[in-house]
Every structure is written in C-alpha cells, then in structure tokens.
Amino acid sequence: MTALGGRELVLGVTGSIAAYKAVYLLRELTRQGARVSVCLSAHAREFVGALTFRTLSGHPVLEDLFDPRSEDAVEHVALAERAAAIVVAPATANLLAKAAQGLADDFLTTLLLAGRCPVLMAPAMDGGMWEHPAVVANVATLRRRGVVVLEPDRGALASGLSAQGRLPEVEAIVEALRAVLGPRDLAGERVLVTAGPTREPIDPVRYISNRSSGRMGYALAAAAGRRGAAVTLVSGPTALTPPPAATFVPVETAEEMREAVLQHAEAATIVVKAAAVADYRAQRPAAAKIKGKRDLTLDLTPNPDILAEVAARRTGAFVVGFAAETHEVAAHARAKLEAKGVDLLVANDVSRRDIGFDADDNEVLLVDRWGGARGLPRMPKVAVADAILDAVIALRAAHAAPKAVR
Ligand code: PMT
C-alpha cells in the first residue's frame, strides 16, 4: 500500500489565479490512487469551474454549506471523520487568516474546524503579502497547531512582480502530503540506494551508457527517507533532483560507483541497487577525441559486479537487486537472485516502453531467496518503491537476519 493509494483526501481550493494548478494536483492525487473530494471556496469558483473538478475527481464538488437544498450541509461532519488528510492548494492569505482565527463561514473552513486529520496548506499570494506581518503571524499560529504550511515558491507572479508567493510545484505538494501521511516504519534504518546509468568513456567526448533515467532509484531513495530512514543515494548522471534529506553521492563510471557503494555499504542496514550499471567499459579509453571515418573496433572489458560484491561482503544488511530482462523474466530473475546472492530481486521487463527504462511507471516481479515470488501490477514508480520497501520489511520480519557470507 502506498502512502496515497486508497486514501480518502479532501482538496480545498481557494480563490487565487493559481487555482488552475489545483486541477493538475487533483489529477496526480487520483493517479496515485487517492479518492479525492474537492471543496471550492466561492472565490475559487470564479477562477475554475466545479465541473472540471467533478469530472476529474469522479465526485460531486463540495461548495455550499448553507444551501438548505444541498446534501453537503451534513456531509462536512462525515467527511471530516473519514478524510485521511485535508490539502488546501492554493491557500490564499484570506484562507490562512480564517483558519488561524478558527472562522467557519463556508464549507472548507468548517471542515478545517471539524476535521481531526493532518492538514497541509500550500499558499499562493501576490508579491509582498507572504511577508506581511499579519500573514507571518497567521502562518506561525497554524504551524504551532500542527498544520503543515509549505513555503511558497519564489518567481514571477500573476501581477508581474517577482517575489515569494507562487504555489509550490505539484510534485512538491504531493511529496509533502506523502510525508504527512506515510508511516515512519524505517526510522533508525540506514538505506543505501543506487540509481541511474553509469557512463563508461570511449574518449573525452563519447561514452557507453544506457537509457536509465534514475526515476526508479530516486523514488526508492525518496520513499525510504519519507519512511524515516537515513538515506545515501549513489547516482550516475541523471536530470533528477535528489531528495533533499538524502546524502547524495554523484558518480559517473561503474568503477566510481563500486568505490562509493563499498564505502557506504558497510554502515547500511538495507542496500537497494536500482542502478543500471554498464556491463562493459572500453579497455583503453582514448586520451584525445577519436577522429576519422575509418572502421573502428572497440575492445571492451567487463565491469566489476558491484551487487554480487556487496552481497558477498555484507555483514547483516538486507540486499535488494534489480534485474532488467527482455524475455523469460521469471526464470532469469530466479537465476540472477542466486548468482548474485541477494535477498530480494526486483525484475522488470525492459523490452516494454510503458515501464522499466525512462518511464513513469513500472511493473515488477519480486523474487526472494526463501522461494517466494510475487508480481505487482503496473503502477507509478513512487508506488513501486513503497511496495519494494514493504516487501523488505515483511521479509525481514518473517525470516532470520541474513548470514554474513553465504
Ligand atoms: O532509471 P529508470 O529509467 O527509472 O529505469 C529503472 C531501471 C530499469 C533501470 C531499473 O528498474 C532496473 O531494472 N535497474 C537494474 C538495471 C540493471 O542493470 O539490471 P541488470 O539485470 O543488468 O543487473 C542486475 C543487478 O546487478 C542490478 O541491481 C544492477 O544494479 C547490478 N549490477 C549490474 C552490473 C554490474 N556490473 N554491477 C551491478 O551491481
């Protein structure tokens, strides 16, 4: 189960030009499996119509608490009890003030008073307002009460000013929400994750690599951090931003990755090797750019098998490997699990374009060294990451700690 999968959420939208971004947020929350009821303030309806939210959420939009014909009038109590969290995005200065004072003059503010679940607010407002003493005091009051109020982004605002006041990016809001909701079941663990491709130089401008974007490994690092672990992320070159709390170790080649992994593996309690390490490197990379149009033969030499080495050397860490396969995935996964001596192997079919390399989603087979095998349906990599960590926790609980050397 992911932090968001199957969770019932309320998305409150208030009257800001950034209200349209709440549509993208809603789409992402539902994509990650949340059931979302949207609650619009009267001003928000001036910016985006209720029909858009109703269509995307699949639920009626909650609008008017005081319309006697509306069933919404009693719904706020039931919803306040059911909701796993309330997210207000965008949260205007007006909404922050009302929430800080405990006013309840519409559906959303009443829900905020009635609810006992975590509340996350993503503010958006015009230049200078965020720094106004009244807003600063209201935000401090809300934070003291346990409300998570995100910092708005800095940049160009609708008024033309450039200041801190932009609604945080959808990914940042979702990540904060997952942190608010997620279990802290990896607190005290030290998790080492590898991600991305390696680059093996041919000459100063060319290299051997592969299509790994790093998304799978970064999702694992973010999930482990969210769940309370101290995370070290050893990553080949990617376009991604590492999770802010992780210790980040950038590398280029397989040799560099090996060195970094062996250095950090000793302290790790869980090692997850999602990186796509190049199996071969050029035997003798050229010192200068290779010129000319003649045929060229490149002599390759195998790279060290980092995963097998970590598994052989570990003294108690739980080791998870990946397997990138194009056919007979289950048979190859079982063989790789045994050859590499890992506890859990996560196999994916990299012949498909919709999963595996450079895709948002993955569909994996989990094979463990105690004979278990379980296929997971296609889902976003953030959800796959949580499922892998769930499997690690369950396997460790069910079986004795792995032996030092097998
Ligand atoms: O990065 P993304 O775009 O999100 O794509 C995700 C992914 C497809 C890269 C990921 O899901 C995945 O499958 N990672 C492993 C890719 C790989 O190298 O698979 P492999 O079957 O060649 O290697 C098996 C295992 O040995 C892997 O854990 C790998 O990290 C490790 N290995 C491989 C070679 C080597 N020299 N040293 C290693 O440690």
Coordinates of C-alpha atoms and ligand atoms in Angstrom, one line a residue:
M1 CA 0.0 0.0 0.0
T2 CA 1.4 3.4 -0.9
A3 CA 1.0 6.5 1.2
L4 CA -1.8 7.7 -1.1
G5 CA -3.3 4.5 -2.5
G6 CA -6.8 4.1 -1.3
R7 CA -6.6 7.1 1.0
E8 CA -9.6 9.5 1.2
L9 CA -8.5 13.1 0.9
V10 CA -10.1 16.5 0.7
L11 CA -8.6 19.0 -1.7
G12 CA -9.6 22.6 -0.7
V13 CA -9.2 25.2 -3.4
T14 CA -9.4 28.9 -2.7
G15 CA -9.5 32.0 -4.9
S16 CA -6.2 32.6 -6.5
I17 CA -5.0 32.7 -10.1
A18 CA -3.1 29.5 -9.1
A19 CA -6.4 27.7 -8.7
Y20 CA -6.0 26.1 -12.1
K21 CA -2.9 24.3 -10.8
A22 CA -5.2 22.5 -8.3
V23 CA -6.6 20.7 -11.4
Y24 CA -3.1 19.2 -12.0
L25 CA -2.7 18.4 -8.4
L26 CA -6.1 16.6 -8.3
R27 CA -5.1 14.6 -11.4
E28 CA -1.8 13.5 -9.7
L29 CA -3.5 12.5 -6.5
T30 CA -6.1 10.4 -8.2
R31 CA -3.3 8.9 -10.4
Q32 CA -1.6 7.7 -7.3
G33 CA -4.8 6.0 -6.1
A34 CA -6.3 8.6 -3.7
R35 CA -10.0 9.2 -3.5
V36 CA -10.4 13.0 -3.5
S37 CA -13.3 15.2 -2.6
V38 CA -12.8 18.7 -3.8
C39 CA -14.1 21.6 -1.8
L40 CA -14.2 25.0 -3.6
S41 CA -14.5 28.4 -2.0
A42 CA -16.8 30.9 -3.6
H43 CA -13.8 32.8 -4.9
A44 CA -12.2 29.7 -6.3
R45 CA -15.3 29.2 -8.5
E46 CA -14.5 32.5 -10.2
F47 CA -11.2 31.0 -11.4
V48 CA -12.1 27.3 -12.3
G49 CA -15.5 25.8 -12.7
A50 CA -16.7 23.0 -10.5
L51 CA -17.4 20.8 -13.5
T52 CA -13.7 20.4 -14.1
F53 CA -13.0 19.2 -10.6
R54 CA -16.1 17.0 -10.5
T55 CA -15.2 15.3 -13.8
L56 CA -11.6 14.6 -12.7
S57 CA -12.4 13.5 -9.1
G58 CA -15.4 11.5 -10.0
H59 CA -17.2 13.0 -7.0
P60 CA -19.6 16.0 -6.6
V61 CA -17.8 19.2 -5.6
L62 CA -18.5 20.5 -2.1
E63 CA -19.4 24.1 -2.4
D64 CA -22.2 25.5 -0.3
L65 CA -22.6 24.6 3.4
F66 CA -25.6 26.8 3.9
D67 CA -27.8 25.9 0.9
P68 CA -30.7 24.0 2.7
R69 CA -31.3 22.0 -0.5
S70 CA -27.7 20.8 -0.5
E71 CA -26.8 17.4 1.0
D72 CA -23.3 18.9 1.5
A73 CA -24.8 20.5 4.7
V74 CA -24.4 17.3 6.7
E75 CA -21.6 15.9 4.6
H76 CA -18.9 18.0 6.3
V77 CA -19.2 16.1 9.5
A78 CA -18.9 12.6 7.9
L79 CA -16.1 13.8 5.6
A80 CA -14.2 15.3 8.4
E81 CA -14.3 11.9 10.1
R82 CA -13.4 9.9 7.0
A83 CA -10.6 12.1 5.5
A84 CA -7.0 10.9 5.9
A85 CA -5.8 14.5 5.2
I86 CA -7.0 17.8 4.1
V87 CA -4.9 19.7 1.5
V88 CA -5.6 23.3 0.7
A89 CA -3.9 24.3 -2.5
P90 CA -3.8 27.2 -3.3
A91 CA -4.3 28.6 0.2
T92 CA -4.8 32.4 0.0
A93 CA -3.8 34.9 2.6
N94 CA -7.5 35.1 3.4
L95 CA -7.9 31.4 4.0
L96 CA -4.8 31.3 6.2
A97 CA -6.3 34.1 8.3
K98 CA -9.6 32.5 8.6
A99 CA -8.1 29.1 9.5
A100 CA -5.7 30.8 12.1
Q101 CA -8.7 32.5 13.7
G102 CA -11.0 29.5 13.6
L103 CA -13.6 31.1 11.4
A104 CA -16.1 28.8 9.8
D105 CA -18.1 30.7 7.3
D106 CA -18.1 28.2 4.4
F107 CA -17.7 24.5 3.7
L108 CA -13.9 24.4 3.7
T109 CA -13.3 26.5 6.8
T110 CA -16.0 24.5 8.6
L111 CA -14.3 21.3 7.5
L112 CA -11.0 22.5 8.8
L113 CA -12.5 23.0 12.2
A114 CA -14.4 19.7 12.3
G115 CA -11.6 17.6 10.9
R116 CA -9.0 15.8 13.2
C117 CA -6.8 14.6 10.4
P118 CA -3.5 16.1 9.3
V119 CA -3.8 19.4 7.3
L120 CA -1.4 20.6 4.6
M121 CA -1.6 24.1 3.2
A122 CA 0.2 25.2 0.0
P123 CA -0.1 29.0 0.0
A124 CA -0.2 31.3 -3.1
M125 CA -0.4 35.0 -3.0
D126 CA 0.9 38.2 -4.6
G127 CA 4.2 39.8 -4.0
G128 CA 4.9 41.2 -0.6
M129 CA 1.8 39.5 1.0
W130 CA 3.7 36.5 2.2
E131 CA 6.0 38.7 4.2
H132 CA 3.2 40.9 5.7
P133 CA 3.3 40.6 9.5
A134 CA -0.3 39.5 9.6
V135 CA 0.3 36.6 7.2
V136 CA 3.6 35.7 9.0
A137 CA 1.6 35.6 12.3
N138 CA -1.2 33.5 10.9
V139 CA 1.2 31.0 9.4
A140 CA 3.1 30.8 12.7
T141 CA -0.2 30.1 14.5
L142 CA -1.2 27.4 12.1
R143 CA 2.2 25.7 12.3
R144 CA 2.1 25.8 16.1
R145 CA -1.1 23.9 15.9
G146 CA 0.5 21.2 13.7
V147 CA -0.8 22.4 10.3
V148 CA 1.9 21.8 7.7
V149 CA 2.2 25.1 5.8
L150 CA 4.5 24.9 2.8
E151 CA 6.8 27.7 1.8
P152 CA 5.6 29.3 -1.5
D153 CA 8.0 29.3 -4.4
R154 CA 9.8 32.4 -5.5
G155 CA 9.4 33.7 -9.0
A156 CA 7.2 35.6 -11.4
L157 CA 3.7 36.3 -10.1
A158 CA 0.5 37.0 -11.9
S159 CA 0.7 40.7 -11.1
G160 CA 4.1 40.9 -12.9
L161 CA 6.0 41.2 -9.6
S162 CA 8.7 38.7 -8.8
A163 CA 8.6 37.6 -5.2
Q164 CA 7.9 34.6 -2.9
G165 CA 4.3 33.8 -3.4
R166 CA 4.0 31.2 -6.2
L167 CA 2.1 28.0 -5.4
P168 CA 4.7 25.2 -4.9
E169 CA 5.0 22.7 -7.7
V170 CA 2.6 19.8 -7.8
E171 CA 5.4 17.3 -7.1
A172 CA 6.4 19.2 -4.0
I173 CA 2.9 19.3 -2.7
V174 CA 2.4 15.6 -3.3
E175 CA 5.7 14.7 -1.7
A176 CA 4.8 16.8 1.4
L177 CA 1.4 15.1 1.5
R178 CA 3.1 11.7 1.4
A179 CA 5.3 12.7 4.2
V180 CA 2.3 13.8 6.2
L181 CA 0.5 10.6 5.6
G182 CA 3.2 8.0 5.4
P183 CA 4.3 5.5 8.0
R184 CA 7.7 6.1 9.7
D185 CA 8.5 2.3 9.7
L186 CA 12.1 2.7 8.5
A187 CA 13.1 5.1 11.4
G188 CA 16.6 4.1 12.6
E189 CA 17.5 2.3 9.3
R190 CA 20.4 3.3 7.0
V191 CA 19.4 2.7 3.4
L192 CA 21.9 2.8 0.6
V193 CA 20.3 3.2 -2.9
T194 CA 21.9 3.3 -6.3
A195 CA 20.2 4.9 -9.3
G196 CA 20.7 5.9 -12.8
P197 CA 23.1 4.8 -15.5
T198 CA 26.9 4.7 -15.5
R199 CA 28.9 6.3 -18.3
E200 CA 32.0 4.5 -19.5
P201 CA 34.2 6.8 -21.5
I202 CA 35.4 5.9 -25.0
D203 CA 37.2 9.1 -25.5
P204 CA 36.9 12.6 -23.8
V205 CA 33.5 13.3 -25.6
R206 CA 31.9 9.9 -26.0
Y207 CA 30.7 7.2 -23.7
I208 CA 28.9 3.9 -23.4
S209 CA 25.7 4.1 -21.3
N210 CA 22.0 3.1 -21.3
R211 CA 18.5 4.6 -21.1
S212 CA 18.2 4.6 -17.3
S213 CA 16.6 7.9 -16.2
G214 CA 17.2 7.3 -12.5
R215 CA 13.5 7.6 -11.7
M216 CA 13.2 4.1 -10.1
G217 CA 16.2 4.6 -7.8
Y218 CA 15.2 8.2 -6.9
A219 CA 11.7 7.0 -6.0
L220 CA 13.2 4.4 -3.7
A221 CA 15.5 7.0 -2.0
A222 CA 12.6 9.4 -1.5
A223 CA 10.3 6.7 -0.2
A224 CA 12.9 5.4 2.3
G225 CA 13.6 8.9 3.5
R226 CA 9.9 9.6 3.9
R227 CA 9.5 6.5 6.0
G228 CA 12.2 7.7 8.4
A229 CA 15.4 6.1 7.1
A230 CA 18.8 7.9 6.8
V231 CA 19.4 7.6 3.0
T232 CA 22.5 7.6 0.9
L233 CA 21.9 7.9 -2.8
V234 CA 24.8 6.9 -5.1
S235 CA 23.7 8.0 -8.6
G236 CA 25.0 8.0 -12.1
P237 CA 24.3 11.1 -14.2
T238 CA 20.5 11.9 -14.4
A239 CA 18.4 15.0 -14.8
L240 CA 16.7 14.5 -11.5
T241 CA 16.9 16.4 -8.2
P242 CA 17.9 14.2 -5.3
P243 CA 15.6 14.0 -2.3
P244 CA 16.7 17.0 -0.1
A245 CA 17.3 14.9 3.0
A246 CA 19.4 12.2 1.3
T247 CA 23.2 12.1 1.4
F248 CA 23.9 12.4 -2.3
V249 CA 27.0 10.8 -3.9
P250 CA 27.2 11.5 -7.7
V251 CA 29.3 9.2 -9.8
E252 CA 30.0 8.6 -13.5
T253 CA 31.5 5.2 -14.1
A254 CA 30.9 1.7 -12.7
E255 CA 34.3 1.9 -11.0
E256 CA 33.4 5.1 -9.3
M257 CA 30.0 3.6 -8.3
R258 CA 31.7 0.5 -6.9
E259 CA 34.0 2.6 -4.8
A260 CA 31.1 4.7 -3.4
V261 CA 28.9 1.7 -2.8
L262 CA 31.5 -0.3 -1.0
Q263 CA 32.4 2.7 1.2
H264 CA 28.8 3.3 2.2
A265 CA 27.5 -0.3 2.3
E266 CA 29.3 -1.2 5.5
A267 CA 27.1 1.1 7.5
A268 CA 23.9 0.3 5.7
T269 CA 21.1 -1.9 7.0
I270 CA 19.4 -2.1 3.7
V271 CA 21.1 -1.9 0.2
V272 CA 18.9 -1.4 -2.9
K273 CA 20.7 -1.5 -6.2
A274 CA 18.4 0.0 -8.8
A275 CA 21.2 1.5 -10.9
A276 CA 21.7 0.3 -14.5
V277 CA 25.5 -0.3 -14.3
A278 CA 27.1 -0.7 -17.7
D279 CA 28.3 -4.3 -18.0
Y280 CA 31.3 -3.3 -20.2
R281 CA 33.7 -0.4 -20.4
A282 CA 36.3 0.4 -23.1
Q283 CA 39.5 -1.4 -22.3
R284 CA 41.6 1.6 -23.3
P285 CA 39.6 4.9 -23.5
A286 CA 41.3 7.3 -25.9
A287 CA 43.1 10.3 -24.3
A288 CA 42.0 12.6 -27.2
K289 CA 38.9 12.7 -29.3
I290 CA 38.9 9.8 -31.9
K291 CA 38.9 11.3 -35.4
G292 CA 38.3 10.0 -38.9
K293 CA 35.7 8.0 -40.8
R294 CA 37.5 4.6 -40.8
D295 CA 36.1 1.4 -39.3
L296 CA 36.8 1.3 -35.6
T297 CA 36.9 -1.7 -33.3
L298 CA 36.4 -1.1 -29.6
D299 CA 37.8 -3.5 -27.2
L300 CA 35.5 -3.9 -24.2
T301 CA 36.2 -5.4 -20.8
P302 CA 33.6 -6.4 -18.2
N303 CA 32.9 -4.0 -15.3
P304 CA 33.0 -5.4 -11.7
D305 CA 29.7 -6.8 -10.5
I306 CA 29.0 -4.4 -7.6
L307 CA 25.9 -6.1 -6.4
A308 CA 27.5 -9.5 -6.1
E309 CA 30.4 -8.0 -4.3
V310 CA 28.2 -6.1 -1.8
A311 CA 26.1 -9.3 -1.2
A312 CA 29.2 -11.4 -0.6
R313 CA 30.7 -8.8 1.8
R314 CA 27.7 -7.7 3.8
T315 CA 27.5 -8.4 7.5
G316 CA 23.8 -8.2 8.1
A317 CA 22.4 -5.7 5.6
F318 CA 19.4 -6.8 3.6
V319 CA 20.4 -6.7 -0.1
V320 CA 17.9 -5.9 -2.9
G321 CA 19.0 -6.2 -6.5
F322 CA 17.2 -5.4 -9.7
A323 CA 17.0 -7.4 -12.9
A324 CA 16.5 -5.8 -16.3
E325 CA 15.2 -8.5 -18.6
T326 CA 13.7 -8.6 -22.0
H327 CA 12.3 -12.2 -22.0
E328 CA 11.6 -15.1 -19.7
V329 CA 11.6 -12.6 -16.9
A330 CA 10.7 -15.0 -14.0
A331 CA 13.3 -17.6 -14.9
H332 CA 16.1 -15.1 -15.4
A333 CA 15.1 -13.3 -12.2
R334 CA 15.4 -16.5 -10.1
A335 CA 18.8 -17.3 -11.7
K336 CA 20.1 -13.8 -11.1
L337 CA 18.9 -13.9 -7.4
E338 CA 21.0 -17.0 -6.9
A339 CA 24.0 -15.9 -9.0
K340 CA 24.3 -12.5 -7.1
G341 CA 23.4 -13.9 -3.7
V342 CA 20.8 -11.2 -2.8
D343 CA 17.8 -11.4 -0.5
L344 CA 15.3 -9.9 -2.8
L345 CA 15.3 -9.4 -6.6
V346 CA 13.1 -6.9 -8.4
A347 CA 12.7 -7.9 -12.0
N348 CA 11.2 -5.7 -14.7
D349 CA 10.6 -6.3 -18.4
V350 CA 12.7 -3.6 -20.1
S351 CA 11.5 -4.5 -23.6
R352 CA 8.3 -2.6 -22.9
R353 CA 8.2 1.2 -23.4
D354 CA 5.5 1.8 -20.8
I355 CA 7.5 0.5 -17.9
G356 CA 11.2 0.0 -16.9
F357 CA 13.7 2.3 -18.5
D358 CA 12.8 6.0 -18.7
A359 CA 9.1 5.5 -17.9
D360 CA 6.9 6.9 -15.1
D361 CA 5.5 3.5 -14.2
N362 CA 6.9 0.1 -13.5
E363 CA 5.5 -3.4 -13.3
V364 CA 7.8 -5.7 -11.3
L365 CA 8.2 -9.3 -10.2
L366 CA 9.5 -9.7 -6.6
V367 CA 11.5 -12.9 -6.1
D368 CA 13.1 -13.7 -2.7
R369 CA 15.7 -16.1 -1.6
W370 CA 13.2 -18.0 0.6
G371 CA 11.4 -19.2 -2.5
G372 CA 8.7 -16.5 -2.7
A373 CA 7.6 -14.8 -5.9
R374 CA 5.0 -12.1 -6.4
G375 CA 4.1 -10.0 -9.4
L376 CA 2.9 -6.4 -8.8
P377 CA 0.6 -4.6 -11.3
R378 CA 1.8 -1.7 -13.3
M379 CA 1.9 1.5 -11.1
P380 CA 3.8 4.7 -10.7
K381 CA 7.4 4.2 -9.7
V382 CA 6.7 6.0 -6.4
A383 CA 4.2 3.3 -5.6
V384 CA 6.5 0.5 -6.7
A385 CA 9.2 2.0 -4.4
D386 CA 6.9 1.8 -1.4
A387 CA 5.9 -1.8 -2.3
I388 CA 9.5 -2.9 -2.5
L389 CA 10.2 -1.4 0.9
D390 CA 7.1 -3.0 2.3
A391 CA 8.4 -6.4 1.0
V392 CA 11.8 -5.8 2.6
I393 CA 10.2 -5.1 6.0
A394 CA 7.9 -8.1 5.7
L395 CA 10.7 -10.5 4.6
R396 CA 13.0 -9.3 7.4
A397 CA 10.2 -9.8 9.9
A398 CA 9.4 -13.3 8.6
H399 CA 12.9 -14.6 8.3
A400 CA 16.1 -14.6 10.4
A401 CA 18.7 -11.9 9.6
P402 CA 20.8 -12.8 6.5
K403 CA 24.1 -14.6 7.2
A404 CA 27.3 -12.6 6.8
V405 CA 28.6 -14.7 3.9
R406 CA 26.9 -17.5 2.0
Ligands
PMT1 O1 16.2 4.5 -14.1 P1 14.8 4.3 -14.7 O2 14.7 5.0 -16.0 O3 13.8 4.6 -13.7 O4 14.7 2.7 -15.0 C1 14.7 1.8 -14.0 C2 15.5 0.5 -14.3 C3 15.0 -0.2 -15.5 C4 17.0 1.0 -14.6 C5 15.5 -0.3 -13.0 O5 14.2 -0.7 -12.8 C6 16.4 -1.6 -13.2 O6 16.0 -2.6 -13.7 N1 17.6 -1.5 -12.7 C7 18.7 -2.5 -12.9 C8 19.3 -2.4 -14.3 C9 20.3 -3.4 -14.5 O7 21.5 -3.1 -14.6 O8 19.9 -4.7 -14.5 P2 20.9 -6.0 -14.7 O9 19.9 -7.1 -14.8 O10 21.8 -5.7 -15.8 O11 21.7 -6.0 -13.4 C10 21.3 -6.8 -12.2 C11 21.6 -6.1 -10.9 O12 23.1 -6.1 -10.8 C12 21.2 -4.7 -10.8 O13 20.8 -4.5 -9.4 C13 22.4 -3.9 -11.1 O14 22.4 -2.6 -10.4 C14 23.5 -4.8 -10.6 N2 24.8 -4.7 -11.4 C15 24.8 -5.0 -12.7 C16 26.0 -4.9 -13.4 C17 27.2 -4.6 -12.6 N3 28.4 -4.5 -13.2 N4 27.1 -4.3 -11.3 C18 26.0 -4.3 -10.7 O15 25.9 -4.1 -9.5

